[in-house]
Structure formats: C-alpha cells, structure tokens
Coordinates of C-alpha atoms and ligand atoms in Angstrom, one line a residue:
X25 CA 0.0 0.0 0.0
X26 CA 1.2 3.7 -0.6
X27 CA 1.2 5.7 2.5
X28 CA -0.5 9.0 2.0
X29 CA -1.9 12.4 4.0
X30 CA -4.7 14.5 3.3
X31 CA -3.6 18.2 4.2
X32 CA -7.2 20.7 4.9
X33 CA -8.5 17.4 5.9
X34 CA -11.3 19.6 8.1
X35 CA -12.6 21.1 4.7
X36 CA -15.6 19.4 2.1
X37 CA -12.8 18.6 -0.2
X38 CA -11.1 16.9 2.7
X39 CA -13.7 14.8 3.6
X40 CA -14.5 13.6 0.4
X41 CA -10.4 12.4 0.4
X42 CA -10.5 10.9 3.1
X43 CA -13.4 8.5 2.1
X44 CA -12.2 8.0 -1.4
X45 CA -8.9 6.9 0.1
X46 CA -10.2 5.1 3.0
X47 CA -12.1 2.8 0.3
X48 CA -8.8 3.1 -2.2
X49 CA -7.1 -0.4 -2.6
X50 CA -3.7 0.7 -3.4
X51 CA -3.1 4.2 -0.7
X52 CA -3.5 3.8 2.5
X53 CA -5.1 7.1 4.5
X54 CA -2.1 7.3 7.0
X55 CA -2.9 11.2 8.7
X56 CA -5.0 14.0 8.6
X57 CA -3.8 17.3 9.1
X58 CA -5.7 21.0 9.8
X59 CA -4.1 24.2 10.5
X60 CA -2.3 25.5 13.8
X61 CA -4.5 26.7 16.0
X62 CA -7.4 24.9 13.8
X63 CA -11.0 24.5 15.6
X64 CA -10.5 20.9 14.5
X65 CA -7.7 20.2 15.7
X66 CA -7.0 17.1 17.7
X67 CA -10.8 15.7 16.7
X68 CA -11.5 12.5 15.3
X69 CA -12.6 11.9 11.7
X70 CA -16.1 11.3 13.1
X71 CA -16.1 14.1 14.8
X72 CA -15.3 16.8 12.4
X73 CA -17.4 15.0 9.5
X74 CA -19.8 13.6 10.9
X75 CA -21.3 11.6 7.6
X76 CA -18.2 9.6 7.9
X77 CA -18.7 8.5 11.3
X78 CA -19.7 4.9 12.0
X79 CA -19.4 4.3 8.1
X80 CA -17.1 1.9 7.1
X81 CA -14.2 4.3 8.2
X82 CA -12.8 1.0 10.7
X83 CA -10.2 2.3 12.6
X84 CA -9.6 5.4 10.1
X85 CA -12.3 6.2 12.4
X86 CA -9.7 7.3 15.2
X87 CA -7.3 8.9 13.2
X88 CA -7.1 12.4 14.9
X89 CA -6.6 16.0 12.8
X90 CA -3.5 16.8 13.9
X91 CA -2.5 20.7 13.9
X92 CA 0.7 21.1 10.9
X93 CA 3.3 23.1 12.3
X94 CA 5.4 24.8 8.5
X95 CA 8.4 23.5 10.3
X96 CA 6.8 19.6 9.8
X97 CA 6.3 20.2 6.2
X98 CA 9.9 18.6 5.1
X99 CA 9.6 15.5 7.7
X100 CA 5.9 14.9 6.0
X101 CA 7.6 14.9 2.6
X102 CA 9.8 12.0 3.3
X103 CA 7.1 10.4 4.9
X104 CA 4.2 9.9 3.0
X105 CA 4.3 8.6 -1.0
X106 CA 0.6 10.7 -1.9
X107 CA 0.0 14.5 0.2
X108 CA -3.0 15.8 -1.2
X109 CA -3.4 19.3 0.0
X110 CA -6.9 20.7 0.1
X111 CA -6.1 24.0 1.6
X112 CA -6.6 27.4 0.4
X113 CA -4.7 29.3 -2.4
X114 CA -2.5 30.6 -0.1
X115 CA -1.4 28.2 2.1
X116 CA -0.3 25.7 -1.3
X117 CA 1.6 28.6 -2.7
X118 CA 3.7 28.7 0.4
X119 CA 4.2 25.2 1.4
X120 CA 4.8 23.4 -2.0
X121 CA 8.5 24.3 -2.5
X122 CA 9.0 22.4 0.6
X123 CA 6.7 19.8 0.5
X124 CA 8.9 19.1 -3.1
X125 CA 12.1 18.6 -1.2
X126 CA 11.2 14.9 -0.2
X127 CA 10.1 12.5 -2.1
X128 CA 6.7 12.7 -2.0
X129 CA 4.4 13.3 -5.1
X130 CA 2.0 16.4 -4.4
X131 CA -1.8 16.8 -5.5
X132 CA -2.6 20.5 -4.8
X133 CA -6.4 21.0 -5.1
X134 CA -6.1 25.0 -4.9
X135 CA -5.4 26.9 -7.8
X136 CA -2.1 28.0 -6.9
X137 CA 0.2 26.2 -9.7
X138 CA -2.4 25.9 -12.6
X139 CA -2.0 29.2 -14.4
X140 CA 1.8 29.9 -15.8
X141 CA 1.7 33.6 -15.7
X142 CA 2.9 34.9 -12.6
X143 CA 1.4 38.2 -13.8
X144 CA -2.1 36.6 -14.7
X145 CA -1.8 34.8 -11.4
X146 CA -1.6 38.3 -9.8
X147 CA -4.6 39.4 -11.3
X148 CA -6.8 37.1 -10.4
X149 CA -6.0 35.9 -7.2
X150 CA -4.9 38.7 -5.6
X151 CA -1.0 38.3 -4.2
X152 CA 1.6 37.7 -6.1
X153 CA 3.4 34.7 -7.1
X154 CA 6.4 34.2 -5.2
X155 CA 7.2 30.4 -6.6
X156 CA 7.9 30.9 -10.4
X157 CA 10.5 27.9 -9.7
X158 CA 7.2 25.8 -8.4
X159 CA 5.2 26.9 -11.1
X160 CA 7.3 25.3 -14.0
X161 CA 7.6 22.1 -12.1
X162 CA 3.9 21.6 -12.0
X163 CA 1.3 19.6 -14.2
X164 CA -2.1 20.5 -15.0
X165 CA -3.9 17.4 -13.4
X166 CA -7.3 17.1 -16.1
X167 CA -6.9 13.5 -15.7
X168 CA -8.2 12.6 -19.4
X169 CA -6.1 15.7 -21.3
X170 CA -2.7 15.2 -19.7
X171 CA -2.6 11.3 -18.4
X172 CA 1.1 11.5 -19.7
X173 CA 2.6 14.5 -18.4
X174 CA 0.8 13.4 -15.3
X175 CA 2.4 10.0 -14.9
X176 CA 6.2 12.0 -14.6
X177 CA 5.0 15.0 -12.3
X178 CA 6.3 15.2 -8.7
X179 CA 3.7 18.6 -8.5
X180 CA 0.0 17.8 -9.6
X181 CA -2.1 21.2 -9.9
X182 CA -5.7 19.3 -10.2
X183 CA -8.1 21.7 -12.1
X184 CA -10.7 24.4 -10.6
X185 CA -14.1 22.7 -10.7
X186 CA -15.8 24.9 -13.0
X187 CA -12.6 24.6 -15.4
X188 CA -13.2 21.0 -15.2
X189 CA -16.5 21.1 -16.3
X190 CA -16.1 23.8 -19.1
X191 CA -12.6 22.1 -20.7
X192 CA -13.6 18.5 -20.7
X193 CA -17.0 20.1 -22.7
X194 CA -14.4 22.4 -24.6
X195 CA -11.7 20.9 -25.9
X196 CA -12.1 18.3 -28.2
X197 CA -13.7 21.1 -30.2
X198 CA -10.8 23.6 -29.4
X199 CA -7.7 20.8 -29.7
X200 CA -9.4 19.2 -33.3
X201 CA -9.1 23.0 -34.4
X202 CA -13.0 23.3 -35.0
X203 CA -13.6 25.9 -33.6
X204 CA -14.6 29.7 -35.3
X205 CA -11.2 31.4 -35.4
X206 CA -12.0 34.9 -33.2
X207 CA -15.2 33.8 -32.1
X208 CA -14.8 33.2 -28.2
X209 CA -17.3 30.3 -26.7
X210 CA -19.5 31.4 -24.4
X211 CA -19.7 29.4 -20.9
X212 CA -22.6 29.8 -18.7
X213 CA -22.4 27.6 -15.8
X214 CA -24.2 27.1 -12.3
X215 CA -22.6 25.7 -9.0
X216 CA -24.1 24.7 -5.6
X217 CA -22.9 26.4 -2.7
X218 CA -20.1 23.3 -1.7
X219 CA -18.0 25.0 -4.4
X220 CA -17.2 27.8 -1.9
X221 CA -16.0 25.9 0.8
X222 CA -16.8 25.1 4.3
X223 CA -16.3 28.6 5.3
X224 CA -19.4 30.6 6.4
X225 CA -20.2 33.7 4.3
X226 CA -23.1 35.9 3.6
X227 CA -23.1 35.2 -0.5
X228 CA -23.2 31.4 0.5
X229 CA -25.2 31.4 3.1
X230 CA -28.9 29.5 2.7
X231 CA -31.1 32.5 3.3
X232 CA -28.8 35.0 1.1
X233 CA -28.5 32.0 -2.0
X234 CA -30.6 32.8 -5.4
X235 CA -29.8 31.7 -8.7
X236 CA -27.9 34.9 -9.4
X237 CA -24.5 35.2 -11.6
X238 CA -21.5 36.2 -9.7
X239 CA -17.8 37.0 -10.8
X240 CA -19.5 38.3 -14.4
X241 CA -16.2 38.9 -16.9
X242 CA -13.9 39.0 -14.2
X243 CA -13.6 35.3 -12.6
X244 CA -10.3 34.0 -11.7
X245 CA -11.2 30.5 -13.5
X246 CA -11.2 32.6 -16.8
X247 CA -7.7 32.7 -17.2
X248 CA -7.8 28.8 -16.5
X249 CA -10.1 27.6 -19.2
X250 CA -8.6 30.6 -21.9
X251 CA -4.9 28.8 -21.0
X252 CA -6.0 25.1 -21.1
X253 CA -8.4 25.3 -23.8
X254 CA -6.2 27.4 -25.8
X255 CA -8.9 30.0 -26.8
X256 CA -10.1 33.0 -25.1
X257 CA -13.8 32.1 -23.7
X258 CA -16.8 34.3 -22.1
X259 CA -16.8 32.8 -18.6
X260 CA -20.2 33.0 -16.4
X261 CA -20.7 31.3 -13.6
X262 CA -24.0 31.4 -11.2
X263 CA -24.5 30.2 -7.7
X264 CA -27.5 27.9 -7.6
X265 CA -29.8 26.9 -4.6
X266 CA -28.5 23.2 -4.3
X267 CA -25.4 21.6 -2.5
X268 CA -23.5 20.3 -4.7
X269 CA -22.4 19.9 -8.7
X270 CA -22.0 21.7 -11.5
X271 CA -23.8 22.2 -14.8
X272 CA -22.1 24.2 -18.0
X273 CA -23.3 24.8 -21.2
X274 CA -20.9 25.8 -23.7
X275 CA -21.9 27.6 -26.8
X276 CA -19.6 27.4 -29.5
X277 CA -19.6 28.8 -33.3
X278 CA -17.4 26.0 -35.5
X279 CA -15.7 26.6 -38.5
X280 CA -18.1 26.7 -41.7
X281 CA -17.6 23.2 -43.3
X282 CA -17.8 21.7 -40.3
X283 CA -20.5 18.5 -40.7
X284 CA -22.3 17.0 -37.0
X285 CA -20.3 13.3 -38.0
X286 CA -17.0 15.4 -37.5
X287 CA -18.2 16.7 -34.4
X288 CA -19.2 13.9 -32.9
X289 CA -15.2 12.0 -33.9
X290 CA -13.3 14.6 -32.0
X291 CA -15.9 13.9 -29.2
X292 CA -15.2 9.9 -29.6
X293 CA -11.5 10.4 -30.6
X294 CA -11.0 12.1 -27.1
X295 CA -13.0 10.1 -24.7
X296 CA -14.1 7.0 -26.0
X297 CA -11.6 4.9 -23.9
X298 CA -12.1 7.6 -20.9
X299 CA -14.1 5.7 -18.5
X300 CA -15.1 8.5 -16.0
X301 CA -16.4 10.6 -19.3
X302 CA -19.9 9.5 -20.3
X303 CA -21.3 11.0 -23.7
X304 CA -24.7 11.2 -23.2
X305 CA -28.0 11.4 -25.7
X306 CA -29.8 13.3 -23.4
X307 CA -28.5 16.5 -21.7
X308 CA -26.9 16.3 -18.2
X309 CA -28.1 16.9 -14.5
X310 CA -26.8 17.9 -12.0
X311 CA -28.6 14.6 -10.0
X312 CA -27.0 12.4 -12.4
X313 CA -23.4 13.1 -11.3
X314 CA -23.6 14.1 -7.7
X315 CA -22.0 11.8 -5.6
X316 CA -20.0 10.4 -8.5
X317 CA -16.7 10.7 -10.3
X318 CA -18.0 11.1 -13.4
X319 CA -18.9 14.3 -16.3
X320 CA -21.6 13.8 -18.2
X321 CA -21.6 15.3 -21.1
X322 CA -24.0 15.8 -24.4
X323 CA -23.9 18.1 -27.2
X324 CA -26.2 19.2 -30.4
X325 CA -24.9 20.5 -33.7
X326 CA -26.8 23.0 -36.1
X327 CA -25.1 22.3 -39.4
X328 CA -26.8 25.1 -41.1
X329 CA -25.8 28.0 -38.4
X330 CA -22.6 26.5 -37.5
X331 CA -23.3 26.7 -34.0
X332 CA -23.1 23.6 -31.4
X333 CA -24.1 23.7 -27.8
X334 CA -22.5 21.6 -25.3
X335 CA -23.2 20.8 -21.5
X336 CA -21.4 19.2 -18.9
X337 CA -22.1 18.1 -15.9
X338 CA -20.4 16.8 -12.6
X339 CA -19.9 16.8 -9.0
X340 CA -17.7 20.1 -7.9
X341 CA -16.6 18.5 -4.8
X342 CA -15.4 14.8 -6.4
X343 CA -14.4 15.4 -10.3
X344 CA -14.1 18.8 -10.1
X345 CA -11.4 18.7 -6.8
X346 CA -11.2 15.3 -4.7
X347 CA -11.9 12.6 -7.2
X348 CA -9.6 13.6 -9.9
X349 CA -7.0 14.4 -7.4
X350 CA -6.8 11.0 -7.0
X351 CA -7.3 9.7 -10.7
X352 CA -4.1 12.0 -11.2
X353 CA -2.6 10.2 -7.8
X354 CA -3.2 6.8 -9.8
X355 CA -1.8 7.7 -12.9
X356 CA 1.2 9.1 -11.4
X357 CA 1.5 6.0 -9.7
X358 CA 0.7 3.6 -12.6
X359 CA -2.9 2.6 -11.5
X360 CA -5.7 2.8 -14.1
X361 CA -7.1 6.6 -13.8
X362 CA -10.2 5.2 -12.5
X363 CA -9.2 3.1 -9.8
X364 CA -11.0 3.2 -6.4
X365 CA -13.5 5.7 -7.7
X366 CA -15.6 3.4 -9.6
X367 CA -16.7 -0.4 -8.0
X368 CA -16.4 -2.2 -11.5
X369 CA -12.5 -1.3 -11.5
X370 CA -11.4 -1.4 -8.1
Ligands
NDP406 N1 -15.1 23.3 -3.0 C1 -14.9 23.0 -4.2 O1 -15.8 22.7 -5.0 C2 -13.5 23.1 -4.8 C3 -12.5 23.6 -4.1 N2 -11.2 23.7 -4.7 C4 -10.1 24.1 -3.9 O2 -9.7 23.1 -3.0 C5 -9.2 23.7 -1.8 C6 -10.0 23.3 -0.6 O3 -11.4 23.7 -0.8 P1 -12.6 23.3 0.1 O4 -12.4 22.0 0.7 O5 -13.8 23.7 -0.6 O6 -12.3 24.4 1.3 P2 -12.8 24.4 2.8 O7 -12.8 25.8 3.2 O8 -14.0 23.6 2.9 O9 -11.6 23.7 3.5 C7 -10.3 24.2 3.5 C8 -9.6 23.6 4.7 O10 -8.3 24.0 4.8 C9 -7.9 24.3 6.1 N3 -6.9 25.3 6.2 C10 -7.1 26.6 6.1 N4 -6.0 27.3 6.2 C11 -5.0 26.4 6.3 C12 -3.7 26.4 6.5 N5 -3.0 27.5 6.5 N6 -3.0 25.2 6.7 C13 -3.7 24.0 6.7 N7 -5.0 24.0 6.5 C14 -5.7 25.1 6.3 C15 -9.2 24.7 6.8 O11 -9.3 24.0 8.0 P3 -8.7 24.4 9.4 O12 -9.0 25.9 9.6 O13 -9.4 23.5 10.3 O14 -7.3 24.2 9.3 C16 -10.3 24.2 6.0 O15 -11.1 23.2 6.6 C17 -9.2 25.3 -2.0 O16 -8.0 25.7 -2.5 C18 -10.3 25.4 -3.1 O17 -10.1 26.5 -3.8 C19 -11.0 23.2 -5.9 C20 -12.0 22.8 -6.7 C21 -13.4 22.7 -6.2
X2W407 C1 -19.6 28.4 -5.9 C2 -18.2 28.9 -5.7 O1 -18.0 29.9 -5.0 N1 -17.2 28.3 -6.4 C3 -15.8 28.7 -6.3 C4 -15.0 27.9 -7.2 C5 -14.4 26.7 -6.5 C6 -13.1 26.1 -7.1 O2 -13.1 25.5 -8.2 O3 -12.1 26.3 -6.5 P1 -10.7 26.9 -6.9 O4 -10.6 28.2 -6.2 O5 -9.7 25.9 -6.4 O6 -10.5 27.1 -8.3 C7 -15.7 30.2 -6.8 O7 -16.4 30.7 -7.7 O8 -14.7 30.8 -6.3

C-alpha cells in the first residue's frame, strides 16, 4: 500500500479524500492534518465530519486532525508517498516548495500552480506569485487531457471545478481545431454552494442563496479555461440553490464546413476509452453526477448556423477537486485513472 496524508483534511474537499482513500485499494489514509490553531484540531474523523462516522471508516475512524506546524512540512515529505493538499490558495503557494524537497508526489487542489503567468496569477487571485521555480515544475492534473505529463509529475495542480466542467466540454472542439477562429465560446455555468467551501459567508449562506451570476467577466477560472483550452472564452458562472455539482453549457460557433459526424469523432477520438467521461444522448443533470466521479456530457450540432451547444455536468466537490485528485494520484503512480473511484475497476 502507498502511504499517504490528506492536508485541509477539516474542509468538504477533505472529507470527500478521506473517504475515497479510505475505500482506495492501493493508498492507505495514514494522517490528517488541519491548520495550527485549527477548531478541529486534535478531533477525530467522526467528529469533524460527521457523515463519515460509524461508516465503514474502521479504525480510520480514530485517526485524529493533527494541527501542521510549516516547520513539519519537510519531515511529511519523506514520509508519506501521496500528500494531497486541500487547503486554500494561499497556504499551497507557500508550502509546496517544501513539501517538493522529499520524495513525496504532491496533488494541490487549490489553484495556486495551474496558471503559468505569474502576472495573470496576480490578477486574479490577488498576491503575487512568489514560486515561479514551483510553477514550472507543476502539471495540470485534467486526468483525461494530460494522463502523460501526469504519470512524470512530482507537483499535480488538479483543475478548478468549474474549469473541469467547461474544458472536458471544450476541448475536443478547441484541440481538433474546430472551432470559429475569433469567435470566443461562451460558458454559462451554475454551482451549488459546496463549491465555496466550508467557510461561512453571507453570499453562501442558505437565506442569502438565489440563482444569481457572480464573478460576471472577471472570474479567476477565466484565465484557466482561456490557457488550457487554448482560446479565449466568455466565462459566467451562477451560484445555484443546491449543494452540490455543476452544470455548463458551452456555446460554440465552428468553422463553416464543419459536418455534426466530425463533431461527434473529435468527441469519440478524445473520450471514447475515458471511463469516468460519459457521452450522453440526453442533456446532463446535476442529480445524475452528484455523488460520483463522473462528467456527463452531451452536445447538439446545427449544421446550417454552425453553432453547437455543449453541457457538462459533474460533481464540484469529487471530479471537479477530490476525485480527480486522486485519478491523477493513480496515474502518477501507474494505477488505471479510474481506480477506487468506480466499483467495477477497483
Ligand atoms: N469546494 C470546491 O468545489 C472546490 C475547491 N477547490 C479548492 O480546494 C481547496 C479546498 O477547498 P474546500 O475543501 O472547498 O475548502 P474548505 O474551506 O471547505 O476547506 C479548506 C480547509 O483548509 C484548512 N486550512 C485553512 N488554512 C489552512 C492552513 N494555513 N493550513 C492548513 N489547513 C488550512 C481549513 O481548516 P482548518 O481551519 O481546520 O485548518 C479548511 O477546513 C481550495 O484551494 C479550493 O479553492 C477546488 C475545486 C473545487
Ligand atoms: C460556488 C463557488 O464559490 N465556487 C468557487 C470555485 C471553487 C473552485 O473550483 O475552486 P478553486 O478556487 O480551487 O479554483 C468560486 O467561484 O470561487
């Protein structure tokens, strides 16, 4: 078994580590740690989650979230094969240079090593890069797009979850080259309230929450789908009244020519084999993929306009953050993407 930590292990994306791992046949869920001075700290799994109490959790049950001193981060890093750090922006940024002195392989769920533009970085989140030297070590961990590049990288940055959604809808338009040259796809796409985190906050907060758009022309996954997709998009998202998932729909003029049988090719070419990708003939919910490490996806074609809309659909919390930190976790360590996410493979 391959010995491995979940870092932010108090936060939604922490919990839903620590049960994916705890049910993971080939990593073992060896510590969970929170901040100093956490309001966790020192509790039990149970405790601090309480879904995961009495459920299966054996005696993962009494491992304890134990406060991480910055001073501990080198002695983790030759301890553990898998840290998967689930901690804010912030925190990454300053603790992966360390954490990449051992031997460890690193699965940062922030978005603090996905863009490569320190000045773009800047912008859009607020501080600036001080790890340029971090940056070029890491890999962009969409698990179906970058399997290979994954399978060498000591520094994973898994994707934002609404850049999850939009590329894996995107890009096998964008990378067959079908797409309108100057025409930028539009993205509209809705989250439940997990996506912010566990923190409490007016915008988030049940009585405050109404379909509404947030972030309009000025999000900070913009930059993320633009790099990754490698065409500037219009990037909406909304904040819906539900708990978790995400829905996007993708509107996209193609190149004039373009016939529905070559759309659907670059759709098959990319995912076919891609066993947590399910092309769908009827458009995605929300209900479909919660709970689940899958995207659903579906699209329609009008031949005469040129224009093709595309949804996606998946679980913010598990594809988009926990689950494919761990499909990127297996293929770094030579397991099949999907292992321990999906029964059938596990
Ligand atoms: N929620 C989502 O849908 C997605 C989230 N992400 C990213 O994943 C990361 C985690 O998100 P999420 O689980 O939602 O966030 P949460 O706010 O739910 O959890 C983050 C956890 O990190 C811990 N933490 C905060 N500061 C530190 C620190 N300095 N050192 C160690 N731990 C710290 C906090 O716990 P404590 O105070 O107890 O230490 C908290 O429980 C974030 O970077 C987020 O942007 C990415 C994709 C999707
Ligand atoms: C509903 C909601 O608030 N969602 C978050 C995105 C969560 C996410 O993907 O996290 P990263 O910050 O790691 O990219 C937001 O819009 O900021």
């Amino acid at each position: 078994m391959l010995s491995s930590c979940v870092i932010g292990a108090s936060g939604y994306t922490g919990a839903e580590l620590i049960k994916i791992i705890h049910q993971h046949p080939e990593f073992d869920l060896a510590a969970c740690f929170v901040s100093q001075g956490s309001s966790d700290a020192n509790k039990l799994i149970g405790e601090v989650h309480a879904v995961l109490g009495g459920q299966g959790l054996g005696s993962k049950h009494r491992l304890q979230m134990q406060e991480l001193a910055p001073a501990r981060l080198s002695e983790l890093a030759n301890t553990y094969d898998a840290i998967f750090l689930a901690t804010p922006h912030e925190a990454s940024h300053d603790w992966a240079a360390a954490l990449l002195k051992g031997s460890a392989k690193i699965f940062d769920l922030s978005g603090a090593f996905r863009l490569p533009d320190a000045s773009v970085f800047a912008k859009y989140y607020g501080f600036q890069h001080e790890h340029p030297e971090v940056q070029k070590k890491a890999v962009y961990g969409l698990a179906e797009w970058y399997e290979n590049e994954i399978k060498q990288a000591k520094l994973i940055a898994v994707p934002g979850c609404y850049p999850t959604a939009s590329l894996l809808a995107l890009k096998p338009l964008s990378d067959a080259n079908l797409v309108k040259p100057g025409h930028r796809p539009v993205i509209n796409a809705t989250s439940g309230v997990s996506g912010a985190g566990k923190k409490p906050s007016a915008t988030t907060s049940f009585y405050e929450v109404s379909l509404q758009a947030y972030g309009v022309l000025g999000h900070r996954h913009t930059p993320e789908i633009d790099n990754y997709a490698q065409t500037q998009v219009i990037f909406t998202p909304h904040l819906g009244q539900f708990k978790r998932g995400i829905l996007a729909t993708v509107t996209v003029a193609l190149k004039e020519g373009i016939s529905a049988t070559q759309v659907a090719q670059a759709y098959e070419k990319q995912y076919a084999d891609k066993a947590l990708i399910r092309l769908r003939n009827s458009w995605p919910k929300v209900d479909d993929v919660a709970n689940t490490p899958f995207c659903d996806i579906c699209w329609k074609f009008d031949e005469d306009s040129g224009y093709l809309v595309v949804s996606s659909a998946i679980d913010n919390l598990l594809k988009g953050a926990a689950s494919q930190a761990v499909q990127c976790a297996n293929l770094a360590f030579d397991f099949p993407s999907q292992t321990g996410l999906i029964s059938s493979w596990t």
